[in-house]
Coordinates of C-alpha atoms in Angstrom, one line a residue:
M1 CA -19.6 4.3 7.5
D2 CA -16.1 4.9 6.0
I3 CA -16.3 7.9 8.3
G4 CA -17.5 6.3 11.6
V5 CA -14.9 3.4 10.7
A6 CA -12.0 5.9 9.8
L7 CA -12.8 8.1 13.3
I8 CA -12.8 5.0 15.0
L9 CA -9.6 3.4 13.8
L10 CA -7.6 6.8 14.1
V11 CA -8.6 6.9 17.8
V12 CA -7.6 3.3 18.4
L13 CA -4.4 3.6 16.6
L14 CA -3.1 6.8 17.6
V15 CA -0.5 5.8 19.9
P16 CA 1.1 2.7 17.4
M17 CA 0.9 5.3 14.4
M18 CA 2.9 8.1 16.6
L19 CA 5.5 5.2 17.4
V20 CA 5.5 4.5 13.9
A21 CA 6.4 7.8 13.2
V22 CA 9.0 8.4 15.5
L23 CA 10.9 5.2 14.5
V24 CA 10.4 6.6 10.8
R25 CA 12.0 10.0 11.5
C26 CA 14.5 8.4 14.1
T27 CA 15.9 5.9 11.5
S28 CA 16.2 7.8 8.2
R29 CA 16.2 11.4 6.9
G30 CA 13.8 13.2 6.0
P31 CA 9.8 13.7 6.6
V32 CA 7.6 10.8 8.3
L33 CA 4.9 11.1 5.4
Y34 CA 5.0 9.9 2.0
R35 CA 2.7 12.2 -0.5
Q36 CA 2.1 10.7 -4.3
W37 CA -0.7 11.8 -6.3
R38 CA -3.1 9.1 -7.5
A39 CA -6.2 9.0 -9.7
G40 CA -9.2 8.9 -7.8
R41 CA -13.0 8.6 -8.6
G42 CA -13.7 10.0 -11.8
L43 CA -9.9 10.5 -12.8
Q44 CA -9.7 13.1 -10.0
P45 CA -6.6 13.4 -8.6
F46 CA -5.6 13.5 -5.2
V47 CA -2.9 12.9 -2.6
I48 CA -2.6 9.5 -1.0
L49 CA -0.4 9.4 2.4
K50 CA 1.5 6.3 3.8
F51 CA 4.7 6.6 6.1
R52 CA 7.8 6.7 4.2
S53 CA 9.2 3.4 3.3
M54 CA 12.1 5.1 1.2
S55 CA 14.8 7.1 1.2
V56 CA 13.9 10.8 0.4
G57 CA 13.9 11.7 -3.3
A58 CA 13.7 7.6 -4.3
D59 CA 10.6 8.2 -6.1
R60 CA 12.4 10.6 -8.4
A61 CA 15.0 8.4 -8.8
G62 CA 13.4 4.9 -10.0
P63 CA 10.7 3.3 -10.8
A64 CA 7.1 4.1 -9.6
V65 CA 6.5 0.5 -8.2
S66 CA 9.1 -1.5 -6.5
G67 CA 9.9 -5.2 -5.7
S68 CA 10.5 -6.6 -2.3
M69 CA 14.2 -6.3 -2.5
D70 CA 14.7 -2.5 -4.1
P71 CA 17.4 -1.2 -2.6
R72 CA 15.8 2.4 -1.9
V73 CA 13.6 1.1 0.8
T74 CA 15.1 1.7 3.9
R75 CA 15.7 -0.6 6.8
V76 CA 12.4 -0.1 8.9
G77 CA 10.5 0.9 5.5
R78 CA 11.2 -2.7 4.5
W79 CA 9.5 -3.8 7.9
L80 CA 6.6 -1.7 7.7
R81 CA 5.8 -2.3 3.7
R82 CA 5.4 -6.2 4.9
S83 CA 3.4 -5.4 7.6
H84 CA 1.9 -2.7 5.5
L85 CA 1.9 -0.3 8.6
D86 CA 3.0 2.3 6.2
E87 CA -0.7 2.1 5.0
L88 CA -2.2 3.6 8.3
P89 CA -2.1 7.3 7.2
Q90 CA -4.9 6.5 4.5
L91 CA -7.0 6.4 7.4
V92 CA -7.1 10.4 6.8
N93 CA -7.7 9.8 3.3
L94 CA -11.0 7.6 4.2
L95 CA -12.1 10.6 6.5
R96 CA -11.6 13.0 3.9
G97 CA -13.4 10.8 1.2
D98 CA -10.7 10.4 -1.4
M99 CA -10.9 6.7 -0.4
T100 CA -13.3 3.6 0.9
L101 CA -12.4 0.8 3.6
V102 CA -13.1 -1.7 0.2
G103 CA -12.3 -1.0 -3.2
P104 CA -10.1 -0.8 -6.4
R105 CA -6.6 0.5 -5.2
P106 CA -6.0 4.1 -6.5
E107 CA -3.5 4.1 -9.5
V108 CA 0.0 5.5 -10.0
E109 CA -1.2 8.1 -12.9
R110 CA 1.6 7.0 -15.4
F111 CA 0.2 3.5 -15.2
L112 CA -3.5 4.4 -16.6
P113 CA -2.0 4.5 -20.4
Y114 CA -2.0 0.8 -20.1
Y115 CA -5.6 0.6 -19.3
T116 CA -8.2 -0.9 -21.6
R117 CA -11.4 0.7 -22.0
G118 CA -13.2 -1.9 -20.0
E119 CA -10.6 -1.4 -17.3
L120 CA -11.0 2.3 -17.1
R121 CA -14.5 1.6 -15.6
L122 CA -12.6 1.0 -12.3
L123 CA -12.5 4.8 -12.2
D124 CA -16.0 5.4 -12.1
D125 CA -15.8 3.8 -8.2
R126 CA -14.1 5.7 -5.3
P127 CA -10.6 3.9 -4.7
G128 CA -10.4 1.8 -1.6
I129 CA -7.7 1.0 1.1
V130 CA -8.3 -3.1 0.8
G131 CA -9.1 -5.0 -2.5
P132 CA -8.9 -7.9 -4.1
G133 CA -6.5 -6.4 -6.8
A134 CA -4.2 -5.1 -3.9
L135 CA -4.0 -8.6 -2.0
Y136 CA -3.2 -10.4 -5.2
V137 CA -0.1 -7.7 -5.7
A138 CA 0.8 -7.8 -2.1
K139 CA 1.9 -11.3 -2.5
R140 CA 4.2 -11.0 -5.6
G141 CA 6.4 -8.2 -4.7
D142 CA 9.9 -10.9 -5.6
E143 CA 8.5 -10.8 -9.5
L144 CA 9.5 -7.0 -9.5
D145 CA 13.0 -7.0 -8.4
V146 CA 15.0 -7.1 -11.5
P147 CA 16.7 -4.1 -11.6
G148 CA 15.8 -1.2 -14.4
H149 CA 12.3 -3.5 -15.3
A150 CA 10.3 -3.1 -12.1
E151 CA 7.6 -1.3 -14.3
E152 CA 8.0 -3.2 -17.2
L153 CA 7.1 -6.4 -15.1
Y154 CA 4.3 -4.9 -13.2
V155 CA 2.5 -4.4 -16.4
E156 CA 3.0 -7.6 -17.9
R157 CA 2.6 -9.8 -14.9
Q158 CA 0.5 -8.2 -12.1
L159 CA -1.6 -5.0 -13.6
H160 CA -3.8 -6.8 -15.8
T161 CA -4.7 -9.5 -13.2
K162 CA -5.2 -7.1 -10.5
L163 CA -7.6 -4.9 -12.5
A164 CA -9.3 -8.0 -13.4
L165 CA -9.7 -9.2 -10.0
D166 CA -10.9 -5.4 -9.0
L167 CA -13.6 -5.6 -11.7
A168 CA -14.7 -9.0 -10.6
Y169 CA -15.4 -7.6 -7.2
L170 CA -17.1 -4.5 -8.4
R171 CA -19.9 -6.5 -10.4
D172 CA -20.7 -8.4 -7.1
R173 CA -20.2 -6.3 -4.5
R174 CA -21.6 -7.5 -1.4
L175 CA -20.9 -6.7 2.6
A176 CA -19.7 -10.3 3.2
T177 CA -17.7 -9.8 0.7
D178 CA -16.0 -6.7 1.8
V179 CA -15.6 -8.8 5.5
Q180 CA -13.8 -11.2 4.0
L181 CA -11.2 -8.9 2.2
V182 CA -10.7 -7.1 5.5
A183 CA -9.9 -10.1 7.3
Q184 CA -7.6 -11.6 4.7
A185 CA -5.7 -7.9 4.7
L186 CA -5.2 -8.6 8.6
C187 CA -4.1 -12.1 8.0
V188 CA -1.6 -10.9 5.6
S189 CA -0.1 -8.1 7.5
L190 CA -0.3 -9.9 11.4
P191 CA 2.0 -12.5 10.7
R192 CA 4.5 -9.9 9.0
F193 CA 4.5 -7.5 11.7
A194 CA 5.0 -10.4 14.2
D195 CA 7.6 -11.8 12.0
G196 CA 9.5 -8.8 12.2
R197 CA 9.1 -8.1 15.6
S198 CA 10.7 -11.6 16.0
A199 CA 13.6 -10.8 14.1
R200 CA 14.5 -7.7 16.0
V201 CA 14.2 -9.4 19.5
A202 CA 16.7 -12.3 17.8
A203 CA 18.9 -9.3 16.5
H204 CA 18.7 -8.0 19.8
V205 CA 19.5 -11.2 22.1
S206 CA 22.3 -12.3 19.7
R207 CA 24.1 -8.7 20.0
G208 CA 23.8 -9.6 23.6
S209 CA 25.1 -12.6 23.6
R210 CA 28.4 -11.6 22.3
V211 CA 28.9 -9.0 24.6

């Protein structure tokens, strides 16, 4: 099912993904894609793919997590993150078998020491693109907007709640729940995509009126 979904979506979304790639490439220096090591099933590391939303080298110059106002994020990257379009290249991870469509999000390896023994059970399953824990964190980017404390706040305020939600999902995994989570992810992403587009149109009109 994952392979079928990945193939269909890659074909359907090919043109939008190409447009996003051009937008990233033309608005900031550096590669279009961002690659990061994540912990996969059975602690096997894999490279997760995203459209680059930060300036080059930002991951080495700051924390592994970021708030909604992190200065390392580019102007286009901020919109990509709000709309979650930066996650589209993970369809390639889905096709490769690194990830499944719905499941716990793969963790950055540096946060694994904070996991309890029970939470480490999440690593027995293949990580997902969409999951209840990921949806929980996606709504709370503002909590990490404290310079120099993003990782500390992530561990204290978000990590264990996120993992508890993912564990609860795995204990009662159903197709209906998967469909609901995908629908929730779309409900989060589409309004933010529309808001970003509207903001750009308004800015264009404003510039035109000044001329």
